[in-house]
CSV table of C-alpha atoms and ligand atoms in Angstrom, one decimal:
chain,number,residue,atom,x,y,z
X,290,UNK,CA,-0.5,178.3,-206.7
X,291,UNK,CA,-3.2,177.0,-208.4
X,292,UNK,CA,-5.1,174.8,-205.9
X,293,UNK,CA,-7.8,176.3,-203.9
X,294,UNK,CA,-8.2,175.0,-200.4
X,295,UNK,CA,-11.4,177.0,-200.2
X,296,UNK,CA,-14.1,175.5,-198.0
X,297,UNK,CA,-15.6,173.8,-195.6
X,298,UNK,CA,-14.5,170.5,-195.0
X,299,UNK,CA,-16.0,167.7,-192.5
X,300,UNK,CA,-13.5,165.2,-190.5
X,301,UNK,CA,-14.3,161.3,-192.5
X,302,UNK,CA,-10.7,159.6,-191.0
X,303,UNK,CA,-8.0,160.4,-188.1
X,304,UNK,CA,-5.1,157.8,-187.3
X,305,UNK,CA,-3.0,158.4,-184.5
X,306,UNK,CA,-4.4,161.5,-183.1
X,307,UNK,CA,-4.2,160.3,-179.5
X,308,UNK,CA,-0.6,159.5,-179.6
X,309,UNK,CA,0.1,162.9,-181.3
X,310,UNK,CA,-2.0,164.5,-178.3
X,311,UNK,CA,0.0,162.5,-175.9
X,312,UNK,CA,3.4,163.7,-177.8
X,313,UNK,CA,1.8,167.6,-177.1
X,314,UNK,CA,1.5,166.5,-173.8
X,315,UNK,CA,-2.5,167.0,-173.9
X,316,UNK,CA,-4.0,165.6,-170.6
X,317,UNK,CA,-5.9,162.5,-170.0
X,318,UNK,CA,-9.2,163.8,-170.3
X,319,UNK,CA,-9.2,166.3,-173.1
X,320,UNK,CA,-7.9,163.7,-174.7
X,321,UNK,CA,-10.5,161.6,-174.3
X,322,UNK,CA,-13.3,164.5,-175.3
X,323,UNK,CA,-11.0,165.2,-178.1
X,324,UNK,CA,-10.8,162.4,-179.9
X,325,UNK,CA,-14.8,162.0,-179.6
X,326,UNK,CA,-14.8,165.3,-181.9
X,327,UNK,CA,-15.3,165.3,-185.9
X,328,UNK,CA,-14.2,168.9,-186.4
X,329,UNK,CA,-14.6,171.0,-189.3
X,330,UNK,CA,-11.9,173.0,-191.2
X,331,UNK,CA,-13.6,176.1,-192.6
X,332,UNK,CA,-10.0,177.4,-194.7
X,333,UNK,CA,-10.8,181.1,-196.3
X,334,UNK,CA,-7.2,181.2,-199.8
X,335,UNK,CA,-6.6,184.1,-201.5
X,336,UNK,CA,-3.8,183.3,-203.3
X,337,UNK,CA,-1.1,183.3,-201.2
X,338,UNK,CA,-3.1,184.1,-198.0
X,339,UNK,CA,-4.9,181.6,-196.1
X,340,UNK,CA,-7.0,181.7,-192.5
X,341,UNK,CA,-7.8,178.2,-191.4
X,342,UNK,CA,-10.2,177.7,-188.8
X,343,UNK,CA,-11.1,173.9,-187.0
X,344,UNK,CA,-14.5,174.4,-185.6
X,345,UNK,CA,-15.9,171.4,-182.9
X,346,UNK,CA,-18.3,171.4,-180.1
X,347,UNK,CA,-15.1,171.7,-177.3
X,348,UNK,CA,-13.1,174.1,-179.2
X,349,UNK,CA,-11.9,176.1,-181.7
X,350,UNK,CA,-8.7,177.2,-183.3
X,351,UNK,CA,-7.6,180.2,-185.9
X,352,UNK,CA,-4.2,180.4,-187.8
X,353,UNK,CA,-4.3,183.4,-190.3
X,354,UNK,CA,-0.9,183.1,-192.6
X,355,UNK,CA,0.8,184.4,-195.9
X,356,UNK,CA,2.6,181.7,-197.4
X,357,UNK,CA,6.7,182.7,-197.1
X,358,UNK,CA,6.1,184.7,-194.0
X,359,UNK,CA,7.2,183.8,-190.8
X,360,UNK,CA,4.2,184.1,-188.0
X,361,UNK,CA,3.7,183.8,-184.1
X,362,UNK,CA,1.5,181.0,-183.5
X,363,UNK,CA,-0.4,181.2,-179.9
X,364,UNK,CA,-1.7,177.4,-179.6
X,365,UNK,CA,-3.9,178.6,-177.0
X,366,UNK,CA,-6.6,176.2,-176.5
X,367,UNK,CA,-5.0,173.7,-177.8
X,368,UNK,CA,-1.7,172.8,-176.2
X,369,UNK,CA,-1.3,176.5,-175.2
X,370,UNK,CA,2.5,177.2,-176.6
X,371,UNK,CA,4.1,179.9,-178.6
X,372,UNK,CA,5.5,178.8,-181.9
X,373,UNK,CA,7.6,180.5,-184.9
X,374,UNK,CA,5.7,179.0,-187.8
X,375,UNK,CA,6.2,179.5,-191.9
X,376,UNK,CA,3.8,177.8,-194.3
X,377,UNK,CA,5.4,177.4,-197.9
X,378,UNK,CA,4.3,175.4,-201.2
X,379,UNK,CA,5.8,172.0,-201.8
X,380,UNK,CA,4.7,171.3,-205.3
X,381,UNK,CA,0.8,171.6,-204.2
X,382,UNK,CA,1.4,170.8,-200.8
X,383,UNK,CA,0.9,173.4,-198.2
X,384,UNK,CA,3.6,172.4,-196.0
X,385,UNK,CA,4.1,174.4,-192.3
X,386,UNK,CA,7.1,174.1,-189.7
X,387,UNK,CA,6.3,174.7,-186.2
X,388,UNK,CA,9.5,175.9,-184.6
X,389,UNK,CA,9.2,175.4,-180.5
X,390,UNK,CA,9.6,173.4,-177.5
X,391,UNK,CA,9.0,170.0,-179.3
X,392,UNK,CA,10.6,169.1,-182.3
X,393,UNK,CA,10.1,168.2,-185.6
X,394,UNK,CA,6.4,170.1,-185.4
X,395,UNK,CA,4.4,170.8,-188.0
X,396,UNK,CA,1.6,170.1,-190.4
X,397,UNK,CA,0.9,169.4,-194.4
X,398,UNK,CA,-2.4,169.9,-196.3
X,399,UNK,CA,-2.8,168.5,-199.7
X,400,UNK,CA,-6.0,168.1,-202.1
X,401,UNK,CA,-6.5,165.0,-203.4
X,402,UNK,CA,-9.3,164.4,-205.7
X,403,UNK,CA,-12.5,165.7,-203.5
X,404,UNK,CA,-10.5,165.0,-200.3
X,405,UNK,CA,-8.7,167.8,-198.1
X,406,UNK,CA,-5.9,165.9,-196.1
X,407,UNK,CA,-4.0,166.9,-193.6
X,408,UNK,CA,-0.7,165.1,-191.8
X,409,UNK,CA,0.0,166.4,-187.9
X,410,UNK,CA,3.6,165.7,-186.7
X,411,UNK,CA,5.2,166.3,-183.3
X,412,UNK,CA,8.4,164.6,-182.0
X,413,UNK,CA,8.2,161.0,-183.7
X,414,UNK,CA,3.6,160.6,-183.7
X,415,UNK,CA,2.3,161.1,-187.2
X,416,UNK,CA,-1.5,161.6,-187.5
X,417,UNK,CA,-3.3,161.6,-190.3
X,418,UNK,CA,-6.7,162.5,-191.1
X,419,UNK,CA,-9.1,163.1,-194.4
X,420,UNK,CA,-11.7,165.7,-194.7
X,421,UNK,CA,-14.5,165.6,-197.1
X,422,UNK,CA,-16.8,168.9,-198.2
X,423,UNK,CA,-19.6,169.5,-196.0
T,635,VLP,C1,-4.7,169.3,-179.1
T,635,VLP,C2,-4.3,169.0,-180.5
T,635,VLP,C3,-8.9,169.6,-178.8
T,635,VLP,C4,-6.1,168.8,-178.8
T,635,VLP,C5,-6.7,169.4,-177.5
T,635,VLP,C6,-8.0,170.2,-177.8
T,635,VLP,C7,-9.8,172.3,-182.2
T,635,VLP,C8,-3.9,172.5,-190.0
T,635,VLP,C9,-3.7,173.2,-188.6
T,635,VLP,C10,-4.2,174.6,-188.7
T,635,VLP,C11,-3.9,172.1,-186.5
T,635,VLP,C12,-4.6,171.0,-185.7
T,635,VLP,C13,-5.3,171.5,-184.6
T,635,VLP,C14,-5.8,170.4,-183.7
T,635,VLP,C15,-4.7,169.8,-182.8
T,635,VLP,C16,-5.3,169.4,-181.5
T,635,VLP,C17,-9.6,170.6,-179.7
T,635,VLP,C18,-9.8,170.0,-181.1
T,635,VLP,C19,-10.5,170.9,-182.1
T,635,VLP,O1,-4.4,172.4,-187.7
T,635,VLP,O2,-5.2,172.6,-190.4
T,635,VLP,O3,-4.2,175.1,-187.4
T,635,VLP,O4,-2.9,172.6,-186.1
């Protein structure tokens, strides 16, 4: 594809993360530190293969992934569950299904002009946020 999520990109907007926490069943007071955070997403493409790392103060989270390849997710730290997950191209939209307990799981990254975004669903909560290059 030819967009490059290369980079390292700053949190500037979340909506609805605490009800897409809730819908992952994320306690009361992670929560509550969690939405404080303005992570970063360092994401290393080449081509096809992608690592994607969200960096904050609390905690951190790796996904490595080739685009068309099925992969085990581990969401440890996070909501701790093991997922099936494929990432594929929709247009220029990275687009990944997290198959699991909860349904309709997953997240898409786009570029749009000097902004990374980045929807998050689970079950029927949509959260959206915008990341800008640090
Ligand atoms: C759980 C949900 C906060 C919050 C509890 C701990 C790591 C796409 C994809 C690549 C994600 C989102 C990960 C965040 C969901 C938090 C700790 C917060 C910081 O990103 O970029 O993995 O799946």
């Amino acid at each position: 594809a030819p967009v490059d999520f290369s980079g390292t990109w700053g949190l500037v907007s979340s909506e609805n993360f605490e009800n897409y926490m809730k819908s992952l069943d994320i306690d009361f007071m992670t929560r509550k530190v969690a939405k404080m955070l303005t992570p970063q997403k360092v994401i290393e493409q080449q081509g096809d293969k992608f690592s994607i790392r969200t960096l904050s103060t609390f905690r951190n989270y790796l996904v490595e992934f080739k685009v068309g390849e099925e992969y085990e997710e581990d969401t440890k730290g996070l909501d701790n569950r093991k997922l099936l997950s494929l990432v594929t191209w929709d247009n220029e939209r990275l687009v990944c299904v997290q198959k699991g307990e909860k349904k309709n799981r997953g997240w898409t990254h786009w570029i749009q002009g000097d902004e990374l975004h980045l929807e998050l669903t689970c079950e029927d909560q949509l959260c959206k946020q915008v990341y800008q290059k640090v």
